Every structure is written in C-alpha cells, then in structure tokens.
XYZ file of C-alpha atoms in Angstrom:
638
model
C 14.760 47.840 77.622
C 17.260 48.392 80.835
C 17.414 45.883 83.464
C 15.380 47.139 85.674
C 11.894 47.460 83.080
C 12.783 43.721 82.311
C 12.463 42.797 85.644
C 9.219 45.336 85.946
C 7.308 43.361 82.518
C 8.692 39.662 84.166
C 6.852 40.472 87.538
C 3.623 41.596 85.610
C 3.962 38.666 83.384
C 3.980 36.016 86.110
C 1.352 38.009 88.405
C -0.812 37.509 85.130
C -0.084 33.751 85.179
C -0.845 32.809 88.862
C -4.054 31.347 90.536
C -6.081 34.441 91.806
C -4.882 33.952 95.872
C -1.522 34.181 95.165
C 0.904 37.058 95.136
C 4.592 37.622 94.520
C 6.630 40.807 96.461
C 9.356 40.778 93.718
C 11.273 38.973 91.471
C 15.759 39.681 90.730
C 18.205 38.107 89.079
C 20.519 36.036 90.525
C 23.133 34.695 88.433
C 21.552 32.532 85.584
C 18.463 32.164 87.584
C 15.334 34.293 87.723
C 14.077 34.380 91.793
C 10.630 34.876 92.785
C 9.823 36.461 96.677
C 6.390 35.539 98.236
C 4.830 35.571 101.506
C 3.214 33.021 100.038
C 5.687 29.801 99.885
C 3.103 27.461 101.246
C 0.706 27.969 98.004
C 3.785 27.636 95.735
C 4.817 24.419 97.481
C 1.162 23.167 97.583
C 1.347 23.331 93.804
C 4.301 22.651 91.869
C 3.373 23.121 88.457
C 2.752 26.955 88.977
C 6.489 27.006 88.754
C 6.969 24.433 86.072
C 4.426 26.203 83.756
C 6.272 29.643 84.769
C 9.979 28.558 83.635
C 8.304 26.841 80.562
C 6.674 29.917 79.573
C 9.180 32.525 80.494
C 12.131 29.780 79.289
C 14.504 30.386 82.281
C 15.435 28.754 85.566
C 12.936 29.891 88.427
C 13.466 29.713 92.296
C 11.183 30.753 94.360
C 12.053 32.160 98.112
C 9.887 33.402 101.084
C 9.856 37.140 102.074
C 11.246 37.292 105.276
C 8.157 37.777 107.031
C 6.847 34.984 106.788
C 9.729 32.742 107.918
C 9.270 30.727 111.174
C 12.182 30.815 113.577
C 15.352 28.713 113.217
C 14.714 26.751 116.643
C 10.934 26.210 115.985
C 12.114 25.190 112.180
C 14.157 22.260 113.288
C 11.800 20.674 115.977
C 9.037 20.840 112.614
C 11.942 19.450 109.849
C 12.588 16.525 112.852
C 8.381 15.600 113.062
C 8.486 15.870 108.884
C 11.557 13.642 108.080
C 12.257 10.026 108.883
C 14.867 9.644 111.909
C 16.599 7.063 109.321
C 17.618 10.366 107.637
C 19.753 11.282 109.931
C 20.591 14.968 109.990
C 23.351 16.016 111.341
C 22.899 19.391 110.831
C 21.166 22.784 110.093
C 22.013 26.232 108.845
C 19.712 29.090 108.505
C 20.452 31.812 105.605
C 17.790 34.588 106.553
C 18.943 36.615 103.121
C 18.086 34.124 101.116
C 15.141 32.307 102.760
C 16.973 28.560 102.532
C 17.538 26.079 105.755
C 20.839 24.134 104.437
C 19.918 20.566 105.900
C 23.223 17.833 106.241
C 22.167 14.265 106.112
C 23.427 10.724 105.773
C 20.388 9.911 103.554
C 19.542 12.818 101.620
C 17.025 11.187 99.975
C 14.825 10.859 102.420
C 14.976 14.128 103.415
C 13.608 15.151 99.795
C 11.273 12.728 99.490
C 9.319 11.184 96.802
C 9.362 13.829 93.875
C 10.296 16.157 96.251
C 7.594 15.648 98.672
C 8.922 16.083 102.070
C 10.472 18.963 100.827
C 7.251 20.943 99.881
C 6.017 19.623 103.519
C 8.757 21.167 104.994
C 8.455 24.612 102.831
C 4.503 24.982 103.879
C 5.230 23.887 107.630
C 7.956 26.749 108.350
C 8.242 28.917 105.106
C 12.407 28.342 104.197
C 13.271 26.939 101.198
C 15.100 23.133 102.100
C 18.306 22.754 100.455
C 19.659 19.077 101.092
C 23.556 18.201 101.401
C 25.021 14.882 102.220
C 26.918 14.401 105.313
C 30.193 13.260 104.160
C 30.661 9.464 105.509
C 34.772 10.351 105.874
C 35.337 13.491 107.156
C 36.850 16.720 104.354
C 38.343 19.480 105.512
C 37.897 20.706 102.171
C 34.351 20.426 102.353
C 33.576 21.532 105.482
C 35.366 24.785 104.880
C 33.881 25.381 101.776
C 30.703 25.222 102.985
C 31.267 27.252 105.971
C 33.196 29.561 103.566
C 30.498 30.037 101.479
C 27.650 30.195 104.263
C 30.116 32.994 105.950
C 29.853 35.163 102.890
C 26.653 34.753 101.666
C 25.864 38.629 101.525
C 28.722 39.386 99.572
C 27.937 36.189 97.221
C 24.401 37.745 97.019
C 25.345 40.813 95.513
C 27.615 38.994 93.325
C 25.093 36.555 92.182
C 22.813 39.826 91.045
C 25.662 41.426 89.317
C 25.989 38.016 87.116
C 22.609 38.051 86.918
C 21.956 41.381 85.692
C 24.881 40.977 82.942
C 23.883 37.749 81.856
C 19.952 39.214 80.768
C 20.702 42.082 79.096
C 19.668 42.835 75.778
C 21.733 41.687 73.201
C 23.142 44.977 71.337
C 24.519 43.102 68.126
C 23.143 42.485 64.663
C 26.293 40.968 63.404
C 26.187 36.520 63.753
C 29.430 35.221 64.153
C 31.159 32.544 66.341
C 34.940 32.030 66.956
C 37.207 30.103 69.139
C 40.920 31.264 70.176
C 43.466 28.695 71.363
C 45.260 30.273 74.148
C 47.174 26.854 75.384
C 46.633 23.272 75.505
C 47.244 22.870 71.915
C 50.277 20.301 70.540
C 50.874 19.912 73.934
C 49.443 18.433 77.127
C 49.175 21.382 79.877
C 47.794 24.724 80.458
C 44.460 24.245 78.809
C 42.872 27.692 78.005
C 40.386 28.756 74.667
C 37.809 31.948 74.274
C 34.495 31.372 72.702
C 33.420 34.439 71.252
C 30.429 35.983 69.292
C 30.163 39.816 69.053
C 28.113 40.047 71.995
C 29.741 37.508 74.659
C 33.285 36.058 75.505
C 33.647 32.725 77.601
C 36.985 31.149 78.318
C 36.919 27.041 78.846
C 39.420 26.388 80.863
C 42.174 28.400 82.451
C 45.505 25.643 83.110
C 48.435 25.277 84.456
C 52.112 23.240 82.742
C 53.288 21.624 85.467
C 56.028 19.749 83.600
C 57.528 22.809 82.244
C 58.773 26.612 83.504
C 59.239 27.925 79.947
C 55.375 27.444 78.686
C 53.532 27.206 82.204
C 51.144 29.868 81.601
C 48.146 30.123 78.727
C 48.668 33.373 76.603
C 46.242 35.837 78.638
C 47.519 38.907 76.960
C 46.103 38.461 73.601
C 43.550 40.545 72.552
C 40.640 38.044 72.761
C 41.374 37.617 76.234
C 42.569 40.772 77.894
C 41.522 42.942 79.634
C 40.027 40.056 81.522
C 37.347 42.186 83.107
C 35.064 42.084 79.491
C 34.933 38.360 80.031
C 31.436 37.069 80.779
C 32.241 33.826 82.198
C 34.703 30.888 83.130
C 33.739 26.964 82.393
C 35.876 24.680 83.848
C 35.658 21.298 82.622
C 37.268 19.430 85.789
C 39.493 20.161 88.459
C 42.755 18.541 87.165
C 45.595 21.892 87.332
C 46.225 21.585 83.548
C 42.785 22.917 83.054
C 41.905 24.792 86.774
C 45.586 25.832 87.866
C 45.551 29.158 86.804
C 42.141 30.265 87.361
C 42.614 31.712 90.585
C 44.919 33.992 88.914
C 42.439 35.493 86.867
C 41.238 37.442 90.252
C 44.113 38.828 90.718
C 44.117 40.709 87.443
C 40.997 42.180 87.156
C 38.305 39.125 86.256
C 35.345 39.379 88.729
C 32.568 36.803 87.000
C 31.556 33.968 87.649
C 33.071 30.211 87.158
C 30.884 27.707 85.927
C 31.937 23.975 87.568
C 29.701 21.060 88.967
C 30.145 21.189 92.244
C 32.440 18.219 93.159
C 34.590 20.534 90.341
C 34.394 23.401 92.481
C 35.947 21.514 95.819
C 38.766 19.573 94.184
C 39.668 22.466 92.025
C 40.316 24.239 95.201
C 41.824 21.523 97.294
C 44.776 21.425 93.833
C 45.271 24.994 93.708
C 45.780 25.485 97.320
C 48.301 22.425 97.269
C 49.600 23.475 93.919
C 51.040 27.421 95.412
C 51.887 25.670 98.615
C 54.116 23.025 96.969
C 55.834 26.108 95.095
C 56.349 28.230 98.086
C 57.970 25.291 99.776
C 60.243 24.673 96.791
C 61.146 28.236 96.684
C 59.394 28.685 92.934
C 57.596 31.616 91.771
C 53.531 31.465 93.580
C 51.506 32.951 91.120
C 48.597 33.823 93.288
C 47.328 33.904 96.748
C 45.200 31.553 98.496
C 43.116 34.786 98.771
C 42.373 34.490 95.203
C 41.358 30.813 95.203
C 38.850 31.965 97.902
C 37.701 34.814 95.285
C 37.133 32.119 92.826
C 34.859 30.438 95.308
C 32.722 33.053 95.914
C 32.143 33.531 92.057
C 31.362 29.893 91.288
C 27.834 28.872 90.271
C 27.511 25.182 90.225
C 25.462 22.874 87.740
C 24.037 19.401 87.665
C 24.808 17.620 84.654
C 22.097 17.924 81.890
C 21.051 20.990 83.136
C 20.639 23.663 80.817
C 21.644 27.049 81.919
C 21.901 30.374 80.524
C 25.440 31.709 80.655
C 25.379 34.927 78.459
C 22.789 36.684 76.572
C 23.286 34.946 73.738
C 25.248 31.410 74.827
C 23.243 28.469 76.706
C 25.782 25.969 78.446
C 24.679 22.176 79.623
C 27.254 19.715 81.383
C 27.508 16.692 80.641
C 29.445 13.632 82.111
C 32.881 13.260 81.037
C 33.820 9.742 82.527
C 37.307 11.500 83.331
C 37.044 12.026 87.383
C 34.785 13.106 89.311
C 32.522 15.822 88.420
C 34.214 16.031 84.711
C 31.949 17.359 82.520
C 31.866 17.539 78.732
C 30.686 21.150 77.917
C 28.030 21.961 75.202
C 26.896 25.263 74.100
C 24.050 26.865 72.227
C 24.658 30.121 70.623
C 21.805 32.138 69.479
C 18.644 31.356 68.335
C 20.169 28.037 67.376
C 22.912 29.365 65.804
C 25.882 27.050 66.224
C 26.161 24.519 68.987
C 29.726 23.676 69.872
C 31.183 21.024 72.204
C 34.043 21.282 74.279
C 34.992 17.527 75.379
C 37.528 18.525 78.166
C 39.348 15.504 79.305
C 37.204 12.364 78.872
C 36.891 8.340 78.447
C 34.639 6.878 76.507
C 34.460 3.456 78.135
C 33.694 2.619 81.733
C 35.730 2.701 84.813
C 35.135 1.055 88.166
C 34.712 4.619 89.442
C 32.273 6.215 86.578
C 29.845 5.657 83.311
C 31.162 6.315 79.932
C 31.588 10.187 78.349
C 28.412 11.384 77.198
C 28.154 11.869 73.187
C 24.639 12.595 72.780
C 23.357 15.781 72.028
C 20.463 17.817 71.066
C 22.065 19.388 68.561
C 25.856 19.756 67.708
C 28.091 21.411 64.569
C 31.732 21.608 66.009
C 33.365 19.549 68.419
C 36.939 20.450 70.209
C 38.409 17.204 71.636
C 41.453 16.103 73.432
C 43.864 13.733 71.723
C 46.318 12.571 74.740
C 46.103 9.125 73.189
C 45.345 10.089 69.676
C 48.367 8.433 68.060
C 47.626 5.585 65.892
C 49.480 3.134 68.022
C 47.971 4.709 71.458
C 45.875 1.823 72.174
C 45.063 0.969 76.235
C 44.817 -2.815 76.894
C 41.174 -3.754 78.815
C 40.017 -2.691 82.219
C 40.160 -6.241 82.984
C 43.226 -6.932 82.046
C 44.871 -4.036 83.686
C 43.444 -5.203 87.159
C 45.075 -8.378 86.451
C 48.482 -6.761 85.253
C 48.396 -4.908 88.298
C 47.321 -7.649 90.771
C 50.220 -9.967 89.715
C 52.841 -7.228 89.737
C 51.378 -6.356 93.614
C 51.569 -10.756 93.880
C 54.995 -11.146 92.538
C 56.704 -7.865 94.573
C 54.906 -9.140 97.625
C 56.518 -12.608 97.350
C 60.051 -10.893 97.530
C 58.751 -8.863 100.804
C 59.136 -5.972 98.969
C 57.136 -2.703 98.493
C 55.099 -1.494 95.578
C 55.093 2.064 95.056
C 52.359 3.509 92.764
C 52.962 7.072 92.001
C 49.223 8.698 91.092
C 47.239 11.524 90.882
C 45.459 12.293 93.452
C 42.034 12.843 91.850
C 40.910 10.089 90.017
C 43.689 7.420 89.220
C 44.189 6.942 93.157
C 40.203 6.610 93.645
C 40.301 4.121 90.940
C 43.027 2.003 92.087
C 42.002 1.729 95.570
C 38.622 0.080 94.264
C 40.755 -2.316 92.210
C 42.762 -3.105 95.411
C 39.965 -3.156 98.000
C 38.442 -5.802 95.706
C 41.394 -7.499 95.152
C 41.820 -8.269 99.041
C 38.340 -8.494 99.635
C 38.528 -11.649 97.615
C 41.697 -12.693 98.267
C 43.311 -12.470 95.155
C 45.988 -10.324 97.206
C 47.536 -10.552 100.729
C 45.630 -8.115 103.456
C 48.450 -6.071 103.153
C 48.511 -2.062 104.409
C 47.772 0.362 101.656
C 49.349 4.158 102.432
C 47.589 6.668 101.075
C 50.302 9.668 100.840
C 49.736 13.222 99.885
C 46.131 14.671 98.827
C 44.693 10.861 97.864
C 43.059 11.001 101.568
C 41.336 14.370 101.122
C 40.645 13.269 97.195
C 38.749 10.223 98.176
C 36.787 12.506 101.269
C 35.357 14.586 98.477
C 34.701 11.054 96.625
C 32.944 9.774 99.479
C 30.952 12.958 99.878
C 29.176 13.005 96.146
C 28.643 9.325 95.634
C 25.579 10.354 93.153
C 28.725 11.127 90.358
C 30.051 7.747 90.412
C 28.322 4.986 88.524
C 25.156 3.245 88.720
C 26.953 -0.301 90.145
C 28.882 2.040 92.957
C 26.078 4.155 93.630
C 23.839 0.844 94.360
C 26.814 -0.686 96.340
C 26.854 2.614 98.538
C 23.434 3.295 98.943
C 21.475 0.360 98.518
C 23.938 -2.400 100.043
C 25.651 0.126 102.137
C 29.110 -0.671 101.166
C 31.400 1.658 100.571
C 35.128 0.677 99.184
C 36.231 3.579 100.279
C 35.755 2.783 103.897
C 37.868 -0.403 103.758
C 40.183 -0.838 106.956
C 43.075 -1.877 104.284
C 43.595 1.736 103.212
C 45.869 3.709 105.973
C 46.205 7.573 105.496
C 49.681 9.026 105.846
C 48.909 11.744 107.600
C 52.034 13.280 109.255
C 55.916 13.593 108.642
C 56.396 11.114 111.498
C 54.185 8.276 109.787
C 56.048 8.679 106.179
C 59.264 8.298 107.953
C 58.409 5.606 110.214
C 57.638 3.477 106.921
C 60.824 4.705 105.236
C 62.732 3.503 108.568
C 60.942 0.246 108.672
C 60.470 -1.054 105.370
C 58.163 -4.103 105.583
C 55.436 -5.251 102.352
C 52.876 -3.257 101.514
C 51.260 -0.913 98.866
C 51.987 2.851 98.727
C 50.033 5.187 96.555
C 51.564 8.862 96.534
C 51.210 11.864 94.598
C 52.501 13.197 92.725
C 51.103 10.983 89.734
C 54.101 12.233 87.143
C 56.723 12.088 90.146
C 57.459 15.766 89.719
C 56.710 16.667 93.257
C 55.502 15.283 96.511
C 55.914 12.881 99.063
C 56.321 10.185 96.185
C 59.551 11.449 95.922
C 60.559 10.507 99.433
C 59.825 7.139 98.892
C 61.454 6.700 95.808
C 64.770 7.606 97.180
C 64.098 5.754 99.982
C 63.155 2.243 98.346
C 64.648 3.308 94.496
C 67.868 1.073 95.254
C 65.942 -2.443 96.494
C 65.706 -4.651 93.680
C 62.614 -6.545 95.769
C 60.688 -2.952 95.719
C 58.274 -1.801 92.068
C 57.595 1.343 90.653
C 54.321 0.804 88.867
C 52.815 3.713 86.393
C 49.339 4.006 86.554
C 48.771 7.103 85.034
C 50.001 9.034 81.632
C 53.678 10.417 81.962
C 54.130 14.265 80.505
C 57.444 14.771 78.925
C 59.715 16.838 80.916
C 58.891 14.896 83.973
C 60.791 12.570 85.880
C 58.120 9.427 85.597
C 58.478 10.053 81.595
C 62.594 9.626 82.314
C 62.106 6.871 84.141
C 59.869 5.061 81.859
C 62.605 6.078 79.206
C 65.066 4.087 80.617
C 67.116 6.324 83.240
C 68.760 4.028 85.860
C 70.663 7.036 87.729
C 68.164 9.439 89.208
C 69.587 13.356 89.922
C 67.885 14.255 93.186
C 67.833 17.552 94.800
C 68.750 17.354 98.282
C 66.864 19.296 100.788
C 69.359 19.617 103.320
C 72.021 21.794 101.322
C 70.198 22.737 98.001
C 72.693 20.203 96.065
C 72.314 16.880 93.964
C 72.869 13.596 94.540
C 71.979 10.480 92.120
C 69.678 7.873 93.000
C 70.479 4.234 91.177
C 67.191 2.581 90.042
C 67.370 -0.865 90.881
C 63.788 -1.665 91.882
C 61.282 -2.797 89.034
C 59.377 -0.410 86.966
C 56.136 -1.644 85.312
C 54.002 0.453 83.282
C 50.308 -0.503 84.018
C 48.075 1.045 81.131
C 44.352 0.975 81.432
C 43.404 2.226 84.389
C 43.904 6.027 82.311
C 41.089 8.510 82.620
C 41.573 9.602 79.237
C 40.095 7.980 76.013
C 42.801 5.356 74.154
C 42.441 5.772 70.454
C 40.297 3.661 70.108
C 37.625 5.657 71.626
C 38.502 8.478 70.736
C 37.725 7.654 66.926
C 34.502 5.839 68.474
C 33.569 8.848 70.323
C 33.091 10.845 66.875
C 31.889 7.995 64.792
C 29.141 7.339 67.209
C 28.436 11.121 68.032
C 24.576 12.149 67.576
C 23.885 13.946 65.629
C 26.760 14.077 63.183
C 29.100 16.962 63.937
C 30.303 18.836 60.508
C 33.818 19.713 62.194
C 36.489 18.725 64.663
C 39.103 19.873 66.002
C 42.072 18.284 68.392
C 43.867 19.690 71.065
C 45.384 18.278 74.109
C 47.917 15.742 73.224
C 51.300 15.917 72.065
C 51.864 17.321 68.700
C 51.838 14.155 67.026
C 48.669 12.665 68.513
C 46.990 15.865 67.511
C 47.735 15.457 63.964
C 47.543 11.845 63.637
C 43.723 12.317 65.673
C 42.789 14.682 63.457
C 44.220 12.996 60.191
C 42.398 9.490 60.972
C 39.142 11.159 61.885
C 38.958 12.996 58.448
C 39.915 9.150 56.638
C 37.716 7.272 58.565
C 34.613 9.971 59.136
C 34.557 12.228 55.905
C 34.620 14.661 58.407
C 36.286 18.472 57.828
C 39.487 17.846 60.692
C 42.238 20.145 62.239
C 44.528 19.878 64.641
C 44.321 23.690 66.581
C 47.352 25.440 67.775
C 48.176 27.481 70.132
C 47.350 31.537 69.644
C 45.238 30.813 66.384
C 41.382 31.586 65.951
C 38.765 29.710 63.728
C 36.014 30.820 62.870
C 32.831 28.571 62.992
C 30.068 30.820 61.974
C-alpha cells in the first residue's frame, strides 16, 4: 500500500468512527503526526475524546486543524481570545499562520491561557476556529528566541512541505523481513568529544548525536564516511540528546552534505543548540581556524527540527518509536529511549546525565517501560571519580568567594555557558540573598547572559522547588540585580582597567576560548585574585594544564600573532560538585536501580580509562554482560 491509499483507508477509518454531524475534508502527514482538516473545529473542541479515542485506536499522534474556511479573521480573533482569557494572562502577543490554521499566543502566564485541562483553549477553538498554540513570554529578553521564532513563523510554507516529506517517509510500509538491530560508534568513544553513533535495523538508520572535539584539531570530527553513515541522505533521522557542541557541534554540517531530515530535540535543545553553533563558527572565523559550515546551515537545521516533550512517545521511523526523557544534565537534556519493532529490542541512549539533583533540575530518569541495552556515558566512571555533595560544594565555593573577597581580590570562574553558569548563579544569588556573601557585582561574560534568557524562557524544565519559586512565589533567581551582563568590549575592559572585588563568570568553561581568557591575563599575576573550576577539564585544554600544575601560561597575542607567557600567581581551586555529569557513584546507581533490568551495557564518553573501569565494575557489581565501545566498531543487539 503507497502513501497515498494509506492516507485514503485512514480518512475512511476515522469518518467511520465519528458522531454522525461531523465531517473531516482530509487528513496528511506531517512529520510523526497524523493531521486531521475540518470545517468543523468547534464539534472537535466541544468533545475531546473524539480525538483521544481516534489516536488510541489508530495508535499515532493526531492534530486536528480548521479548513480555512471556516477561520474568523485575525483582528476579530484577538478582540474574542482578549473576552476568553483572564487579563492576568497577559499576552503580549499574537501571530496568525493561515497554512496551518494555529494563532501562536505569547504570554507571561501561559497557563491561564490554556486553562483547566485545556479548557480555555477549546473556548477559544469554537469561538474563532484556529487552533491556540501557547508560548511563554520570556521574562528577560533572547535574541535567540525571538529570532527563532520569527525564523520559523517566516518559513512556515517551506517547513510545511518539509514536515509532509518526514511524514510521508516515516509511514511507509516496512519492506523488510529480516529482524536485526545494530549500533555503530562513530566518535565519543575512549574519549570525551564528538559524540556520534547509528542505530540501525534493515529498514531504518538514526544517528544520536552528531559532536564536535573542541579540545583537539587532530580528532575534531565523528567518522561520517563510513558506510553506516554515508551517504547521509539514506538517514531517517537525527536525535540530539542536548545542546552541549560535543554532541550538537557538527550537526549543522550534516546540511551541507546532503542530509535533509529531520532533528529530533526538545525544544529548549533546539534554541541553545543553535545559540553554540552560531558562537562556535564565529569564534573560529575570528581565530582564523577552519569554519566548517555556514550559519546558513544552522538555519537549515532549524527548519528540520521537530520538537518533543519529555515522555512523549513519538514515531520516528517505520519501525523505531523514540520517547525523551529527562536527563538532569542542562536544560532540555534528555535521555533517549527507543522501541524497535513490534517490541523487538528497546535500547537507551543516556546522553550526558546526573543522577542526583541540582539546584537547577530533578534527577536523570531510569524508568522505563521496557529496556534490553543501555549506552551510557562514563566521564566520571573511574573508580576514584567520586564528586563531594551539592552541599558541600556550595560551601567550598562560598568560602573560596569569602576568603578572595577579604584580600579585595577577584574570583574568576571559568564555565560553560549552558548549565554550570545557570547553576552557579543560583548558588550565588542565594548566597547574597542571605548574606552568607558580600553584595558584590557578578559579570556575566560571553553567552552566560543569552544562556540564562533561554533559562528564563522554559522555566517548566527546571525542577519542581524552582518551578514553584517562579511561578507560584514569583521569584525568579535569575532576575537578581547582583548579576551584571558584560555586554560590550568597552564594559570587559573597563573591569580589566579598574580591578575592584567581585565575581566573574566567563566562558569558555575549559578556558580554551573566550573572553575568559582576557581576564585571566589580565588578573593571572595577582596573588589576591582565584581561578576556581567549576566544571570538568578535557585534556588538551588549557584549564586541564592549569589544574596540572602549569605556573607559566603561553598566550597568543592578538596584536602580532606571537606568544607571550603569563605567570600564574593567583589561586586556583578546583570546586567539584556542581558537575552536570553523574560521579561514579551514580553512575553504578543509575544501572543498579534501572527498571526493568537491562541485559547489556555499554560505556562511552569518558576517557579511556573511565570507560573500562565503568564497564568492568558494572559487570562485578551487576552480573551484567559489560563493554566499553570504541570508536568505528558495530555491535549487534538483535
């Protein structure tokens, strides 16, 4: 059966299944997602279970849009959305998407735009025939969001047809009689950087992951060229774990050689991703390095990204089912679980992931419906790779700020934009707020601003105790008055001129780029000024030199393309805790307390050591079959 008789036998399956006054004008693919058109919306909205019972029966995702017929105009719309939804709401704004049938609506309070169950919702639907879709108005102000929504409103014809092409591929009939599942390990493995693996059965190919080595020229790139990737056009889809560049860098790239399908991300995934890879090419056009791609392709990758909620289970391929799941990492992080088959295998990709809460996030998801192999990172999977507490990393960092701040000196905390920043400042905000600390000014260098925008924007992925602090007491850390952006040359170099105490988180987080490294030759030679590492240190970087002992720094110098040595005097503490990765200790209780039991695991990112040593303890301890993967081999799981 062709595409187009599928689609023929689904519309004469759900006319068969709806009340006798109501009618449907077609139905189409659109991505993983079957779509429904009726002149009727106000009858579907007057009963939701006609669409519950539909997706139950049929066992796919269902949306249902108006014809365009039936739509009430865009000024009319708004004065009826204003008399439906509570002024407390307060939209901001509205944008009409006549191909689609949807009325984007930006609030403060989303929720009370949507309503109980969805309520005001279905009231708006019957009152002007759009569908309501319901974004939060972002309390600080991204210019990453804001252009990637306008982006993505701009092309929303082209996205269309793009959306039906993934659609189409995604339902056909499976060709295959053969059953078997393999993955192929094309980087990430013994080594921390450039994540990339296929997933393959005979009928479907997905790549997890498509990374960037930023600590190293020699192995920067995942293998692409090997069979079970290239040519990249057969792939059927992308899954990106989280935004960090070891695991989205190179994705972009994929665009510019031939890959047109879709990316799978949640959608705080899909902004950060971008914000790194556009700051990731411009960084290496500025230092005169290779650019690998065009911000033209990271605008292609937009346009083929399908977001997901977490827990939401999604058809990805004709024969491979994908839910997310969180990851505890940073924001948006997802553990990735799929179902091959007709329950087949079900395989779990952990991504990057902590298994023990954060001030920013709840603990990495290990529950699943069903699971048989499990890939998982080992960045801390050496026996002795143990983290102290959260606790006592606040107060390790607290009295490190107290004693630097005594001396009237400067601490200078070189982090990672996305996540490590995001959790620090909530450490610090609290700190102050309490008084533990002096009210001292807290630059925020580099991307941290923009990072902590998108933060602010999708409070609903950070944990229960900050969600209730945002919405329900309305504070939000990130809005403290202690945190000052550094946005312009001038600033930096007016505090590098006037050196008085404060705090000064930069990026980058492994000081191999960045406006950190202005400060550190600016303040490096103070004995009264810290260097405190947050976050973990990649060999081949300059943080890992400096943690191993270097006191005389080689610096490039802008000016004449020469070197000059910097001679570390200031203090360097090493901070652990506050990592978004699991310590060993949970990563052995992340398998022990899996459900259900997986019968294999495997380890990949960490250094080649912490694979083994992962792998090794969780066969000992587990009775579980182990390996550590490397790089350009293939297992087979079924």
């Amino acid at each position: 059966m062709d595409i187009e008789e599928m689609l023929l036998d689904l519309k004469k399956r759900i006319e068969s299944k709806l009340p006798n006054d109501t009618t449907i004008s077609t139905v189409e693919f659109e991505g993983p997602q079957l779509v429904v058109y009726t002149e009727e919306p106000r009858k579907f909205a007057d009963n939701g279970n006609i669409i519950r019972n539909l997706a139950k029966d049929l066992r796919t995702r269902i949306v249902v849009r108006p014809d365009p017929k039936v739509l009430v105009p865009p000024e009319e719309s708004m004065n009826k959305i204003g008399n439906i939804v509570p002024e407390e709401a307060a939209i901001s704004n509205y944008h009409f998407d006549p191909d689609v049938g949807e009325v984007i609506i930006e609030a403060e309070k989303p929720g009370l735009v949507i309503g109980k169950q969805g309520d005001t919702l279905r009231e708006i639907t019957k009152k002007i025939g759009w569908t309501p879709k319901v974004v939060r108005a972002p309390p600080i102000k991204s210019r990453t969001v804001k252009n990637i929504r306008e982006f993505m409103r701009n092309n929303h014809k082209e996205r269309k047809d793009i959306l039906k092409a993934v659609g189409r591929k995604i339902h056909r009939e499976s060709t295959s009689k053969d059953q078997w599942v393999r993955v192929t390990s094309l980087g990430g493995c013994k080594e921390v950087g450039r994540s990339c693996f296929i997933l393959s059965t005979p009928e479907s190919r997905i790549m997890i992951d498509c990374g960037v080595n930023v600590g190293s020229e020699e192995n920067m790139t995942p293998y692409l060229y090997v069979p079970e990737a290239y040519p990249l056009s057969q792939l059927d889809a992308v899954v990106l774990t989280h935004a960090h560049l070891d695991h989205s860098g190179f994705i972009p790239l994929l665009y510019k050689y031939g890959y047109q399908g879709p990316i799978y991300c949640t959608l705080p995934t899909r902004d950060l991703s971008a914000l790194l890879q556009l700051d990731y090419i411009d960084v290496a056009g500025k230092e005169g390095r290779i650019i690998p791609y065009e911000s033209s392709q990271v605008r292609e990758a937009l346009k083929h990204t399908i977001t997901l909620d977490f827990e939401e289970v999604t058809d990805i391929a004709p024969d491979i089912k994908l839910t997310f799941h969180n990851s505890g990492h940073i924001l948006g992080s997802a553990v990735a679980h799929f179902h091959i088959g007709d329950g087949l295998h079900n395989v779990v990709f952990t991504g990057d992931y902590k298994y023990g809460s954060t001030r920013l996030f709840d603990p990495a998801v290990n529950k699943f419906p069903r699971v048989e192999s499990v890939i998982t990172e080992s960045t801390y999977g050496s026996s002795n790779a143990i983290q102290p507490s959260l606790k006592d990393a606040e107060k390790h960092l607290q009295q490190v700020i107290i004693n630097t701040l005594n001396k009237d000196g400067i601490v200078l905390i070189p982090a990672f934009a996305v996540g490590r920043s995001q959790e620090v400042m909530i450490v610090l905000e609290d700190a102050i707020r309490k008084g533990l600390i002096d009210n001292v000014p807290i630059y925020l260098d580099g991307m941290i601003w923009e990072a902590t925008a998108i933060h602010a924007t999708y409070p609903e992925y950070l944990n229960n105790e900050l969600r209730k602090s945002i919405f329900q007491k309305g504070q939000n850390p990130f809005l403290s008055d202690s945190f000052k952006p550094v946005d312009s040359n001038e600033l930096r170099q007016k505090i590098i001129d006037e050196p008085h105490p404060c705090v000064i988180l930069a990026t980058a987080g492994m000081m191999n780029a960045g406006p950190v490294l202005e400060y550190f030759k600016a303040f490096a030679s103070n004995e009264n000024n810290t260097l405190v590492f947050v976050g973990y240190q990649a060999d081949g970087t300059l943080g890992r030199r400096i943690q191993k002992g270097w006191k005389e720094i080689p610096m490039s110098t802008s000016s004449n393309g020469g070197t000059h040595v910097i001679n570390l005097n200031m203090n360097v503490e090493i901070v652990d805790g506050f990592s978004g990765h699991s310590d060993r200790k949970q990563l052995m209780d992340y398998v022990k307390k899996m459900k259900p039991r997986p019968e294999r695991v495997y380890t990949e990112h960490g250094e080649e050591k912490s694979c083994i040593d992962l792998a090794s303890s969780i066969y000992k301890k587990n009775k579980i079959e182990t390996r550590a993967l490397t790089n350009l081999e293939t297992v087979r799981l079924v």
